[in-house]
Amino acid sequence: MDIGNIALGVGIGLLLGVVITYMINRWILSNANKRMEEAAKIKAESIVQQAELKGENIKQDRIAKANEKYQQLKNKFEKDAKRQKEKLDQVKNQLRQRETNLKEREEKSKKEHQRVKTLQGQIDAMKENLGKQLEIISKKQEELEQLRAKQVKDLEKIAGLSAEEAKASMVEALKQEAQTEASAYIKEIMEESKMTASKQAKKVVIETIQRTAAEHAIENTVTVFPLENDEIKGRIIGREGRNIRALEMATGIEIIVDDTPEAIILSGFDPVRREIARLSLHKLVTDGRIHPARIEEVVKKTTKQVEEEIIETGERTVIDLNIHGLHPELIKMVGRMKYRSSYGQNLLKHSREVTNLCAVMAAELGLDIKKAKRAGLLHDIGKVAEEHSDLPHALLGMEMAKKFGEHADVCNAIGAHHDEIEMTCLISPIVQACDAISGSRPGARREIVESYIKRLKELEELALSYPGVMKTYAIQAGRELRVIVESEKVSDEKAEDLAFEISQKIMKDMQYPGHIKVTVIREKRAIAYAK
């Protein structure tokens, strides 16, 4: 065989192999496609069945929900219908009741009309009868006048005097008798007046003083402790606040450390404890050693020192006022007055003033000066009592005075100086009047109140300096400033700018604790006149 035939045979064999391979692959691919189609068909049928089942479930669920909703709506409709029916029944019953009432009123009206007719007939009959009786009375009166005139003429003949002469004679006799009785009565009144003049004069003077005495009281429950700088505040507070807690526990006073520059506040109702806290704090700050052990030591020493000073102050006061025989406990209470305030002034100074006023007034009225002085000095001891009581300070002071053997008049004056009990002696209104006079005199108010009022005025004047501002009011203890502007000069936009400018001016020029709210008020008024 030659090479050409061999090559041709190989080519033909290769061609046949390719054709056979293609046919086999096509047959395999055709079978695979059939199997995939059958699997897809089966899967599609499964999905359709699942979808139908799910749709049926959804359908059943929707039907159940629809039935439930229908039942709810049905129940609600039935309830509403029942409620409407009940309302209609009520309205029907009310209409029936009103109809019944109208019928009853109509019946009553008819009966009342019939009764009025009957009464009218009776009144007409009574009028006719009354007219007849009046005619009879008129005739009787004429007969009486004729008979009286006849009797007067007969009496004039018997007495030999006319009626006018007899009347004048009787009047003269009665006049002389009245003058005699009046003279005796006036003489009796004068005698009685001489006997009671002194007592009445004293009463008038005392009542006049009481009516003109004014009440004025300012109580203070805080003490401001000044500091050289704000760095000391941290030392007073201590690590984790242990120093300030130890100080509060030892003194019983609340110590407030806030944004107030170079100052802390000691707050408490007991003035003696506040003074002990103030002195102790002063010693601790001056010494520089501030820790819990040192705080307890200083507070104990200060407490003893203050108690000794209280007794010394009380003894010195009673000696200065020349009051003898006062119980030691009462003397101690007088000393405690040094740390209390009343009517805006120190309670001890106030009590000394009242004592001196009572002494002078008692001397002018001729009363017991010693009793008046004791009552004046002790009238406010109820404010410094160490024991707690629900009684007013006047009644508490009266009970304490009784306990320590004071006279009944002194006790009554103490208890009645605020009208808690009835006044039974003349020194009681004197103490009341002197207490009011001392508290209301000019200059008795504390400087802190004056500075507070001055700050409010400065706040108002600062806002008034802006153009267009008509009025200013500082309210809420100076925490808010109300600024009223003229609507013609200040627009709404300008009002907002003005509020900001005033707040910045306050921050720049004034010192104050906390915050100040600036409120600008612009009112537009439209005015027209009908002529």
PDB file of N, CA and C in Angstrom, residues 264-303:
ATOM      1  N   ILE A 264     -19.398  80.400 101.559  1.00  0.00           N
ATOM      2  CA  ILE A 264     -20.211  79.194 101.716  1.00  0.00           C
ATOM      3  C   ILE A 264     -21.330  79.522 102.691  1.00  0.00           C
ATOM      4  N   ILE A 265     -22.384  78.725 102.655  1.00  0.00           N
ATOM      5  CA  ILE A 265     -23.588  79.022 103.432  1.00  0.00           C
ATOM      6  C   ILE A 265     -23.774  77.949 104.498  1.00  0.00           C
ATOM      7  N   LEU A 266     -24.026  78.407 105.738  1.00  0.00           N
ATOM      8  CA  LEU A 266     -24.347  77.510 106.847  1.00  0.00           C
ATOM      9  C   LEU A 266     -25.841  77.604 107.078  1.00  0.00           C
ATOM     10  N   SER A 267     -26.553  76.504 106.875  1.00  0.00           N
ATOM     11  CA  SER A 267     -28.005  76.519 106.927  1.00  0.00           C
ATOM     12  C   SER A 267     -28.499  75.625 108.062  1.00  0.00           C
ATOM     13  N   GLY A 268     -29.387  76.191 108.901  1.00  0.00           N
ATOM     14  CA  GLY A 268     -29.975  75.421 110.006  1.00  0.00           C
ATOM     15  C   GLY A 268     -30.900  76.310 110.807  1.00  0.00           C
ATOM     16  N   PHE A 269     -31.888  75.717 111.463  1.00  0.00           N
ATOM     17  CA  PHE A 269     -32.851  76.494 112.237  1.00  0.00           C
ATOM     18  C   PHE A 269     -32.306  76.896 113.609  1.00  0.00           C
ATOM     19  N   ASP A 270     -31.364  76.156 114.146  1.00  0.00           N
ATOM     20  CA  ASP A 270     -30.831  76.458 115.472  1.00  0.00           C
ATOM     21  C   ASP A 270     -29.707  77.488 115.324  1.00  0.00           C
ATOM     22  N   PRO A 271     -29.917  78.725 115.817  1.00  0.00           N
ATOM     23  CA  PRO A 271     -28.896  79.766 115.643  1.00  0.00           C
ATOM     24  C   PRO A 271     -27.628  79.498 116.447  1.00  0.00           C
ATOM     25  N   VAL A 272     -27.756  78.835 117.596  1.00  0.00           N
ATOM     26  CA  VAL A 272     -26.568  78.543 118.399  1.00  0.00           C
ATOM     27  C   VAL A 272     -25.678  77.556 117.661  1.00  0.00           C
ATOM     28  N   ARG A 273     -26.285  76.548 117.064  1.00  0.00           N
ATOM     29  CA  ARG A 273     -25.497  75.587 116.285  1.00  0.00           C
ATOM     30  C   ARG A 273     -24.850  76.270 115.085  1.00  0.00           C
ATOM     31  N   ARG A 274     -25.583  77.196 114.457  1.00  0.00           N
ATOM     32  CA  ARG A 274     -24.983  77.919 113.334  1.00  0.00           C
ATOM     33  C   ARG A 274     -23.780  78.729 113.787  1.00  0.00           C
ATOM     34  N   GLU A 275     -23.868  79.347 114.971  1.00  0.00           N
ATOM     35  CA  GLU A 275     -22.750  80.126 115.480  1.00  0.00           C
ATOM     36  C   GLU A 275     -21.562  79.215 115.814  1.00  0.00           C
ATOM     37  N   ILE A 276     -21.847  78.045 116.414  1.00  0.00           N
ATOM     38  CA  ILE A 276     -20.771  77.087 116.707  1.00  0.00           C
ATOM     39  C   ILE A 276     -20.095  76.653 115.412  1.00  0.00           C
ATOM     40  N   ALA A 277     -20.911  76.366 114.381  1.00  0.00           N
ATOM     41  CA  ALA A 277     -20.349  75.965 113.089  1.00  0.00           C
ATOM     42  C   ALA A 277     -19.514  77.084 112.479  1.00  0.00           C
ATOM     43  N   ARG A 278     -19.999  78.319 112.603  1.00  0.00           N
ATOM     44  CA  ARG A 278     -19.266  79.454 112.028  1.00  0.00           C
ATOM     45  C   ARG A 278     -17.930  79.649 112.721  1.00  0.00           C
ATOM     46  N   LEU A 279     -17.926  79.648 114.069  1.00  0.00           N
ATOM     47  CA  LEU A 279     -16.680  79.834 114.816  1.00  0.00           C
ATOM     48  C   LEU A 279     -15.710  78.677 114.577  1.00  0.00           C
ATOM     49  N   SER A 280     -16.251  77.453 114.543  1.00  0.00           N
ATOM     50  CA  SER A 280     -15.391  76.288 114.302  1.00  0.00           C
ATOM     51  C   SER A 280     -14.752  76.370 112.919  1.00  0.00           C
ATOM     52  N   LEU A 281     -15.541  76.752 111.924  1.00  0.00           N
ATOM     53  CA  LEU A 281     -15.024  76.871 110.568  1.00  0.00           C
ATOM     54  C   LEU A 281     -13.965  77.965 110.481  1.00  0.00           C
ATOM     55  N   HIS A 282     -14.224  79.054 111.207  1.00  0.00           N
ATOM     56  CA  HIS A 282     -13.242  80.141 111.215  1.00  0.00           C
ATOM     57  C   HIS A 282     -11.901  79.659 111.802  1.00  0.00           C
ATOM     58  N   LYS A 283     -11.977  78.916 112.899  1.00  0.00           N
ATOM     59  CA  LYS A 283     -10.743  78.410 113.521  1.00  0.00           C
ATOM     60  C   LYS A 283     -10.032  77.425 112.593  1.00  0.00           C
ATOM     61  N   LEU A 284     -10.793  76.551 111.950  1.00  0.00           N
ATOM     62  CA  LEU A 284     -10.184  75.555 111.071  1.00  0.00           C
ATOM     63  C   LEU A 284      -9.515  76.212 109.860  1.00  0.00           C
ATOM     64  N   VAL A 285     -10.194  77.207 109.276  1.00  0.00           N
ATOM     65  CA  VAL A 285      -9.620  77.888 108.113  1.00  0.00           C
ATOM     66  C   VAL A 285      -8.385  78.687 108.514  1.00  0.00           C
ATOM     67  N   THR A 286      -8.441  79.341 109.684  1.00  0.00           N
ATOM     68  CA  THR A 286      -7.291  80.128 110.144  1.00  0.00           C
ATOM     69  C   THR A 286      -6.097  79.231 110.459  1.00  0.00           C
ATOM     70  N   ASP A 287      -6.386  78.089 111.116  1.00  0.00           N
ATOM     71  CA  ASP A 287      -5.308  77.174 111.491  1.00  0.00           C
ATOM     72  C   ASP A 287      -4.741  76.445 110.276  1.00  0.00           C
ATOM     73  N   GLY A 288      -5.600  76.125 109.321  1.00  0.00           N
ATOM     74  CA  GLY A 288      -5.143  75.448 108.114  1.00  0.00           C
ATOM     75  C   GLY A 288      -5.210  73.941 108.191  1.00  0.00           C
ATOM     76  N   ARG A 289      -5.326  73.377 109.390  1.00  0.00           N
ATOM     77  CA  ARG A 289      -5.408  71.917 109.533  1.00  0.00           C
ATOM     78  C   ARG A 289      -6.880  71.506 109.530  1.00  0.00           C
ATOM     79  N   ILE A 290      -7.310  70.905 108.435  1.00  0.00           N
ATOM     80  CA  ILE A 290      -8.727  70.522 108.294  1.00  0.00           C
ATOM     81  C   ILE A 290      -8.792  69.032 107.978  1.00  0.00           C
ATOM     82  N   HIS A 291      -9.165  68.251 108.985  1.00  0.00           N
ATOM     83  CA  HIS A 291      -9.399  66.816 108.805  1.00  0.00           C
ATOM     84  C   HIS A 291     -10.392  66.377 109.885  1.00  0.00           C
ATOM     85  N   PRO A 292     -11.048  65.227 109.738  1.00  0.00           N
ATOM     86  CA  PRO A 292     -12.140  64.833 110.644  1.00  0.00           C
ATOM     87  C   PRO A 292     -11.784  64.877 112.130  1.00  0.00           C
ATOM     88  N   ALA A 293     -10.620  64.376 112.519  1.00  0.00           N
ATOM     89  CA  ALA A 293     -10.254  64.382 113.939  1.00  0.00           C
ATOM     90  C   ALA A 293     -10.124  65.802 114.457  1.00  0.00           C
ATOM     91  N   ARG A 294      -9.464  66.655 113.681  1.00  0.00           N
ATOM     92  CA  ARG A 294      -9.299  68.059 114.079  1.00  0.00           C
ATOM     93  C   ARG A 294     -10.643  68.769 114.138  1.00  0.00           C
ATOM     94  N   ILE A 295     -11.546  68.433 113.220  1.00  0.00           N
ATOM     95  CA  ILE A 295     -12.878  69.059 113.206  1.00  0.00           C
ATOM     96  C   ILE A 295     -13.632  68.736 114.489  1.00  0.00           C
ATOM     97  N   GLU A 296     -13.646  67.467 114.919  1.00  0.00           N
ATOM     98  CA  GLU A 296     -14.334  67.084 116.157  1.00  0.00           C
ATOM     99  C   GLU A 296     -13.750  67.808 117.364  1.00  0.00           C
ATOM    100  N   GLU A 297     -12.438  67.916 117.436  1.00  0.00           N
ATOM    101  CA  GLU A 297     -11.783  68.595 118.558  1.00  0.00           C
ATOM    102  C   GLU A 297     -12.166  70.072 118.605  1.00  0.00           C
ATOM    103  N   VAL A 298     -12.112  70.740 117.452  1.00  0.00           N
ATOM    104  CA  VAL A 298     -12.421  72.172 117.411  1.00  0.00           C
ATOM    105  C   VAL A 298     -13.891  72.420 117.744  1.00  0.00           C
ATOM    106  N   VAL A 299     -14.791  71.575 117.230  1.00  0.00           N
ATOM    107  CA  VAL A 299     -16.224  71.764 117.496  1.00  0.00           C
ATOM    108  C   VAL A 299     -16.519  71.602 118.988  1.00  0.00           C
ATOM    109  N   LYS A 300     -15.912  70.630 119.656  1.00  0.00           N
ATOM    110  CA  LYS A 300     -16.119  70.449 121.098  1.00  0.00           C
ATOM    111  C   LYS A 300     -15.658  71.685 121.874  1.00  0.00           C
ATOM    112  N   LYS A 301     -14.456  72.172 121.568  1.00  0.00           N
ATOM    113  CA  LYS A 301     -13.940  73.361 122.261  1.00  0.00           C
ATOM    114  C   LYS A 301     -14.833  74.571 122.002  1.00  0.00           C
ATOM    115  N   THR A 302     -15.281  74.740 120.764  1.00  0.00           N
ATOM    116  CA  THR A 302     -16.133  75.887 120.416  1.00  0.00           C
ATOM    117  C   THR A 302     -17.483  75.792 121.113  1.00  0.00           C
ATOM    118  N   THR A 303     -18.044  74.588 121.198  1.00  0.00           N
ATOM    119  CA  THR A 303     -19.335  74.406 121.884  1.00  0.00           C
ATOM    120  C   THR A 303     -19.227  74.817 123.345  1.00  0.00           C
TER     121      THR A 303
END
